Coordinates of C-alpha atoms in Angstrom, one line a residue:
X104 CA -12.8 -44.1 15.3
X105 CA -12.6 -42.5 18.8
X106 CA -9.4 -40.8 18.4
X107 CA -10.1 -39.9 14.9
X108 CA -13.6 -38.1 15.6
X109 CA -11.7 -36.5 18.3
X110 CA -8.7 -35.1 16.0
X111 CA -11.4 -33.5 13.6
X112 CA -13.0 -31.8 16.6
X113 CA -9.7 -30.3 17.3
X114 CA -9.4 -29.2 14.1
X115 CA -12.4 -27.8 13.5
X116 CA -12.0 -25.9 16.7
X117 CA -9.5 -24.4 15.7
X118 CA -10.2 -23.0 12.4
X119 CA -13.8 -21.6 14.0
X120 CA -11.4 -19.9 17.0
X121 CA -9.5 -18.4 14.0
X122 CA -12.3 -17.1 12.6
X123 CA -13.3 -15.4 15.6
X124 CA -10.8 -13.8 16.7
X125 CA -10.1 -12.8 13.1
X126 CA -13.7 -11.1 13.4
X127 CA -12.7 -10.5 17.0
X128 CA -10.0 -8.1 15.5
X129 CA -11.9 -6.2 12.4
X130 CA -14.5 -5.1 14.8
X131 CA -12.2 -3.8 17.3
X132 CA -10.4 -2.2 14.9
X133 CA -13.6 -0.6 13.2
X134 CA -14.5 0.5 17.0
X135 CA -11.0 2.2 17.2
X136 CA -12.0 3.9 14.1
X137 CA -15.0 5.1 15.5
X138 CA -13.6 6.6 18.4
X139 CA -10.8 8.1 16.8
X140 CA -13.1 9.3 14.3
X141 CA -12.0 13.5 15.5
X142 CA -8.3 12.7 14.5
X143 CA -9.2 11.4 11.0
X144 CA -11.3 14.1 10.3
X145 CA -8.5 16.8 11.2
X146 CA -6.4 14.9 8.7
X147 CA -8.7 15.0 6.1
X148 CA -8.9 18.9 6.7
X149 CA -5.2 18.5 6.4
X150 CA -5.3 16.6 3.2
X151 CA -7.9 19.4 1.8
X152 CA -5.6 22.1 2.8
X153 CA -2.8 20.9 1.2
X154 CA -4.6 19.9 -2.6
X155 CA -5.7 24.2 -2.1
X156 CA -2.2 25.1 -1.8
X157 CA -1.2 22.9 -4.5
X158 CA -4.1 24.0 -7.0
X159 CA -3.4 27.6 -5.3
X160 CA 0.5 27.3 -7.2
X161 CA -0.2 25.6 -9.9
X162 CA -3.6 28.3 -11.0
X163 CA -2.2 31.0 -9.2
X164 CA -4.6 33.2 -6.7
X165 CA -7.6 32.6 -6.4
X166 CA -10.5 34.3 -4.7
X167 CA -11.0 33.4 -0.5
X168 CA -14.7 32.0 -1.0
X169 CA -14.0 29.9 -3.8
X170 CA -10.8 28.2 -2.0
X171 CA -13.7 27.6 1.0
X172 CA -15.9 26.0 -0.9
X173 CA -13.3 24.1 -2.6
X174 CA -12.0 23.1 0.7
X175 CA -14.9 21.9 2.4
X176 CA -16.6 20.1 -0.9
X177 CA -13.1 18.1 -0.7
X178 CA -13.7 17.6 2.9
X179 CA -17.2 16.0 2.0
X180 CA -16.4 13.8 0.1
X181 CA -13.3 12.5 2.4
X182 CA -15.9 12.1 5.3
X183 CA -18.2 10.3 2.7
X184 CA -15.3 8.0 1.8
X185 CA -14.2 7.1 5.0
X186 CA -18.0 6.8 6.2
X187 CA -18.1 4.1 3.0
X188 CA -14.9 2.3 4.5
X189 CA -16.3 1.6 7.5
X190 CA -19.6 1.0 6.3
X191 CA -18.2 -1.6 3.7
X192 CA -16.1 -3.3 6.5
X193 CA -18.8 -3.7 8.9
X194 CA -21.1 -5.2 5.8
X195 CA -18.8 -7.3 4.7
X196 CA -18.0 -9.0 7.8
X197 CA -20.6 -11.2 7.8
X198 CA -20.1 -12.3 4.4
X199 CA -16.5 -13.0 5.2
X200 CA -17.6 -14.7 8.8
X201 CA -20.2 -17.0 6.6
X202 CA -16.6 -18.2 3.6
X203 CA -14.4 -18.9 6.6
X204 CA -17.2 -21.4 8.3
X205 CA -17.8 -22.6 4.9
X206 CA -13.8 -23.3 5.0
X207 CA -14.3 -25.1 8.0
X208 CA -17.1 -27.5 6.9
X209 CA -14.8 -28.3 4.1
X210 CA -12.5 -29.3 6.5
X211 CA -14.4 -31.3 8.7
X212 CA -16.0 -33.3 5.4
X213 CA -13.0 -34.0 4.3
X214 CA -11.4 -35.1 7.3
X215 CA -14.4 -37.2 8.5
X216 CA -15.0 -38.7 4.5
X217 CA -11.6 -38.1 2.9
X218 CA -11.9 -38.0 -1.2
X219 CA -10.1 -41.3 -2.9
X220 CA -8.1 -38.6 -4.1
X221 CA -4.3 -40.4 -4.2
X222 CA -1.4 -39.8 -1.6
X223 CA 0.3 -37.6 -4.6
X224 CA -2.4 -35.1 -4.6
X225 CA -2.5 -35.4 -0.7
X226 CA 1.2 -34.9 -0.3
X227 CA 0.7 -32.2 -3.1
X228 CA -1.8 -29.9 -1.1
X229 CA -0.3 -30.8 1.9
X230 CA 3.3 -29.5 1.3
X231 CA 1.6 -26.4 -0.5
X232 CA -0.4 -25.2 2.0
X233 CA 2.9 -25.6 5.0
X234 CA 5.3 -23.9 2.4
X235 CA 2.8 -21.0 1.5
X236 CA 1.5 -21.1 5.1
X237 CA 5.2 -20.2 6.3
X238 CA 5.6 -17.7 3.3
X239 CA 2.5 -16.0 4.4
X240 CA 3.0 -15.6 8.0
X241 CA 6.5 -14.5 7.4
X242 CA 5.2 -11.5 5.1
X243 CA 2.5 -10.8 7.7
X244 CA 5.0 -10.4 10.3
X245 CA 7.2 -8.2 8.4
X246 CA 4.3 -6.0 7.2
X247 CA 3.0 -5.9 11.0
X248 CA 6.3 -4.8 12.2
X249 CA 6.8 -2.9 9.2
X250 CA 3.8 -0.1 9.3
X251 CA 4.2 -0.7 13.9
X252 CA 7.8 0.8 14.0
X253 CA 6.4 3.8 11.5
X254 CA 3.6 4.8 14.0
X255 CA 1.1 3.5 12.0
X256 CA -2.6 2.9 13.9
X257 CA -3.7 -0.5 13.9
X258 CA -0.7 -2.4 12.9
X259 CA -1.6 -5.4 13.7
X260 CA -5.1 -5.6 12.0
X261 CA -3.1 -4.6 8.6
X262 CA -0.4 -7.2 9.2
X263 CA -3.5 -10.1 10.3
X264 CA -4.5 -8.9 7.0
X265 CA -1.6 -8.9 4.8
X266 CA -1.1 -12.9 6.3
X267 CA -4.3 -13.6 4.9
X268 CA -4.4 -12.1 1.3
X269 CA -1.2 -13.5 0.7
X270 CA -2.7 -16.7 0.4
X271 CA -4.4 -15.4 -2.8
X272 CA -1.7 -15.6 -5.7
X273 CA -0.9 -12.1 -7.4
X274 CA -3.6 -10.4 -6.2
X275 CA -3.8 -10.7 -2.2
X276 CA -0.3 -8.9 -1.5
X277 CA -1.4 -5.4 -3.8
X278 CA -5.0 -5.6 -2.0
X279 CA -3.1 -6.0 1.3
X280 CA -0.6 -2.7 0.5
X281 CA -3.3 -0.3 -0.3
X282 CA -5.3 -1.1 2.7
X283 CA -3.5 1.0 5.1
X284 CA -3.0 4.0 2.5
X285 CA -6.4 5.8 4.1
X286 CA -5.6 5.2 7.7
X287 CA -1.7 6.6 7.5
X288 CA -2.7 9.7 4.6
X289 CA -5.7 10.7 7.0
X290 CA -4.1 9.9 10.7
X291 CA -3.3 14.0 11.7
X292 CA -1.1 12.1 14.5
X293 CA 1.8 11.6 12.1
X294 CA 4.2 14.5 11.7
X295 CA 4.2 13.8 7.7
X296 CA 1.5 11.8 6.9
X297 CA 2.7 11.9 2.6
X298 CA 6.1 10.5 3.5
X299 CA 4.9 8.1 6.0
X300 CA 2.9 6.7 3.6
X301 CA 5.6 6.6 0.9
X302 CA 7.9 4.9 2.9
X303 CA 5.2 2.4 4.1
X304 CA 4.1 1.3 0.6
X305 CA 8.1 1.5 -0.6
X306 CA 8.5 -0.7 1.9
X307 CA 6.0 -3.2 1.5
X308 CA 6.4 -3.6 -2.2
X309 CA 10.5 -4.6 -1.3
X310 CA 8.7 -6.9 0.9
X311 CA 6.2 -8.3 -1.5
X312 CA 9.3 -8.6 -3.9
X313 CA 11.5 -10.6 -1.8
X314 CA 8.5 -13.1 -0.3
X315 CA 7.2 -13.7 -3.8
X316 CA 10.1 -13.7 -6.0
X317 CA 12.8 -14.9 -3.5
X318 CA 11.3 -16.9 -0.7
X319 CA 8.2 -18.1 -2.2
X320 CA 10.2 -19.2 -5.6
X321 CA 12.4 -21.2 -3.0
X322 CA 10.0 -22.7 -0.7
X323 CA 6.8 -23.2 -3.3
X324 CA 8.2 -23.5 -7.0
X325 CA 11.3 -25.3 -6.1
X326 CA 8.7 -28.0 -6.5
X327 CA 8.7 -28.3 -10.1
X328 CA 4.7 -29.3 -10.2
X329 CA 4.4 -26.0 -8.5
X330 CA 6.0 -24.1 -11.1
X331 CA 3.2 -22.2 -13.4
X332 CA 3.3 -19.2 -15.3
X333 CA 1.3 -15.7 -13.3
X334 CA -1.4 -15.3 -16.2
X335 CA -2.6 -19.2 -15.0
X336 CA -2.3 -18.8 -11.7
X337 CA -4.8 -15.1 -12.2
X338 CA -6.7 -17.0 -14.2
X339 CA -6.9 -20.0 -11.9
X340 CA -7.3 -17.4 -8.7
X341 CA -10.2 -16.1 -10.9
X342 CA -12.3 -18.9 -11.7
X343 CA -11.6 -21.2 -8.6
X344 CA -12.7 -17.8 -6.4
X345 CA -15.9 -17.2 -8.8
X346 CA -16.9 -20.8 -7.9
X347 CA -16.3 -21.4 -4.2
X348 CA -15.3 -17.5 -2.7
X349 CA -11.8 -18.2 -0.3
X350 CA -11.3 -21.3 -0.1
X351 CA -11.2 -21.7 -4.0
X352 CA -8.6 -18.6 -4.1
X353 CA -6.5 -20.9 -1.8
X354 CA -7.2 -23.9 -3.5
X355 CA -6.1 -22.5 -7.3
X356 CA -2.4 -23.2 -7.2
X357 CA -2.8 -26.8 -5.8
X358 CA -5.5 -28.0 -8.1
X359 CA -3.9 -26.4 -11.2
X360 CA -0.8 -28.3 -9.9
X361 CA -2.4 -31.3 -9.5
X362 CA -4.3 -31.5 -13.4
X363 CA -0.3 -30.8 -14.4
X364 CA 0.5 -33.7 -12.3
X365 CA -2.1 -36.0 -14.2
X366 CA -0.6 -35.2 -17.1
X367 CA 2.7 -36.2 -16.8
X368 CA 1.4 -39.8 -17.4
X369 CA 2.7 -42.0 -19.6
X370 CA -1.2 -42.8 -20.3
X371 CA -1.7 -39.4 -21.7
X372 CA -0.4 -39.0 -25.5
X373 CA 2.4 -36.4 -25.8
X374 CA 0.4 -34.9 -28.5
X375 CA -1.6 -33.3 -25.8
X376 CA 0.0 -33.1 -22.8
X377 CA 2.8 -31.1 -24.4
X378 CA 1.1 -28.1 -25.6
X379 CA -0.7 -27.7 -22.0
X380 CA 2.9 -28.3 -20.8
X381 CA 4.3 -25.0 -22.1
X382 CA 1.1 -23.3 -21.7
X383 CA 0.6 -24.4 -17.6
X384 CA 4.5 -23.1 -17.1
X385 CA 5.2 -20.8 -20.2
X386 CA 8.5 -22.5 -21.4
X387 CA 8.6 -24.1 -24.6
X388 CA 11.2 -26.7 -23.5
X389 CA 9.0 -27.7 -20.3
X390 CA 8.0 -31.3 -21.9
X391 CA 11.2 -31.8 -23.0
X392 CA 12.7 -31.3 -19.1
X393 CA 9.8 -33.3 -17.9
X394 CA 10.9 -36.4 -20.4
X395 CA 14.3 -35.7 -18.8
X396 CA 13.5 -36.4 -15.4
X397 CA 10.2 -38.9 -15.8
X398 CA 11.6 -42.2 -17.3
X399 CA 9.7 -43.6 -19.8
X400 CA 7.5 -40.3 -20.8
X401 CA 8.3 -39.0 -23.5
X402 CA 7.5 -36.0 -26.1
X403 CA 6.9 -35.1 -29.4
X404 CA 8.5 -31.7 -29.4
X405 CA 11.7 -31.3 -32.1
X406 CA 13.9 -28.9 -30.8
X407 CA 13.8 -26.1 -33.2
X408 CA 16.6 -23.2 -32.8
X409 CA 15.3 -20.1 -31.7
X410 CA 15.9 -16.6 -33.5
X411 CA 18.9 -15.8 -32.7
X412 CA 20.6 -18.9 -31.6
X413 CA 23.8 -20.8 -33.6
X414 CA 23.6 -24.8 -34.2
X415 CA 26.1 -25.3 -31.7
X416 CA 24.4 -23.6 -28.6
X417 CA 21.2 -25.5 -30.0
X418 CA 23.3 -28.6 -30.2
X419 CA 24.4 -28.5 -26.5
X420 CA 20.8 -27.4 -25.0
X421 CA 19.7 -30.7 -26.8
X422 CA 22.3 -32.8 -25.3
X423 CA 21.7 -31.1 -21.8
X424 CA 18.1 -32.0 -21.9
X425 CA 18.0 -35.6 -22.8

């Protein structure tokens, strides 16, 4: 009982010095902000500039006062847009603060009282969060280094970042790539801010590409209970995260994995568990595989031949699956 109070004291001290020094970080970086605040400003001027002389070509000339006043209403409303950046960050950190110690009570109740949940669900959550833990940090990195060897100010908050939102199926990678579109189109530093921040979001979307249709798909789905199809997993992102904020975004994947896992029972009656089958994973011939591989389960859908397709090739798919 000693060691074990002692293990979930670690543990919990480590998740609430990760939160810190994640809060830590997005004040610094708001700081930074802050005191850069001249050099964004010239880049918004920048930015205005540049839309005149685009609506200067495309309207042809127009008079000196009205280009002014065009200018600096555009300027306005950059200033009130980064103003509402900031403003939003340092709002929302709190809020964000207050999830991430709720994450960590979860932990600690779970860890002190653990759920009768089953050693397949264990292993199941378990082996998710390492594989999409590595997955993560590995885009993270890449993004870090990524938008660091472009000049970009505050690299490392946006990689931080990108590791964290990655966690959230579908959704986290796209919120992480448009974060630093602001900071690079407005930083008067860069010699070409535009291409700087083509490149940058090029780049990222190659990355987000190879970690979630290449490594992810390796590491994760090769685990056939953690094979679903992207309309669940948004949908499970979405109602997990209305219900517990974070830690049910994290927790979507696993727990949609594990209702597929209870029903892959021989208990359940194929006249049930097969349309949820090819609904969960979006293949028509998923209980059919799952019969394969499972002995003793078995499934009530007839192979029908799809449009197209001759006897024979529907003759050999049925011999490959059973």
């Amino acid at each position: 009982m000693l060691l074990h109070g002692v293990a979930i004291a670690i543990v919990v001290a480590l998740v609430v010095c990760a939160v810190i020094g994640v809060v830590l970080m997005v004040v610094q970086s708001v700081l930074r902000l802050q005191d850069d605040w001249k050099v964004y400003k010239k880049g918004a001027e920048n930015v205005a500039q540049a839309v005149q002389k685009i609506v200067s070509h495309a309207t042809g000339s127009m008079p000196a006062a009205f280009a002014e006043d065009v200018s600096q209403s555009a300027l306005e409303k950059v200033e009130e847009l980064l103003s509402a950046i900031v403003g939003e960050v340092l709002g929302s950190a709190w809020r964000v603060l207050l999830e991430f110690l709720m994450m960590a009570l979860y932990i600690a109740f779970w860890l002190a009282a653990p759920m009768p949940v089953g050693t397949q669900m264990e292993e199941l959550f378990r082996r998710y969060i390492m594989l999409k833990g590595l997955a993560c940090c590995g885009y993270g990195l890449c993004v870090g280094v990524l938008l660091g060897s472009l000049g970009v100010d505050l690299a490392p908050f946006f990689g931080l970042f990108a590791f964290l939102l990655s966690f959230v199926p579908e959704v986290g990678a796209i919120v992480a790539l448009l974060l630093p579109a602001p900071v690079i189109l407005f930083d008067s530093r860069l010699e070409s801010p535009g291409m700087t921040l083509f490149v940058a979001t090029s780049a990222q979307l190659g990355l987000k590409f190879v970690f979630a249709n290449v490594v992810e798909v390796k590491l994760v789905e090769a685990d056939q209970l953690m094979k679903l199809h992207p309309v669940v997993i948004l949908m499970a992102v979405t109602f997990f995260g209305f219900i517990w904020g974070p830690t049910g975004m994290l927790l979507a994947v696993p727990l949609v994995a594990y209702f597929k896992a209870a029903l892959l029972s021989k208990t359940v009656p194929a006249c049930y568990r097969d349309p949820v089958l090819v609904i969960l994973e979006g293949d028509r011939l998923a209980p059919v595989k799952y019969a394969r591989k499972i002995p003793g389960l078995t499934t009530g859908i007839e192979m029908m031949p799809m449009e197209g397709s001759s006897a024979d090739t529907l003759a050999e798919e049925v011999c490959e699956d059973r």
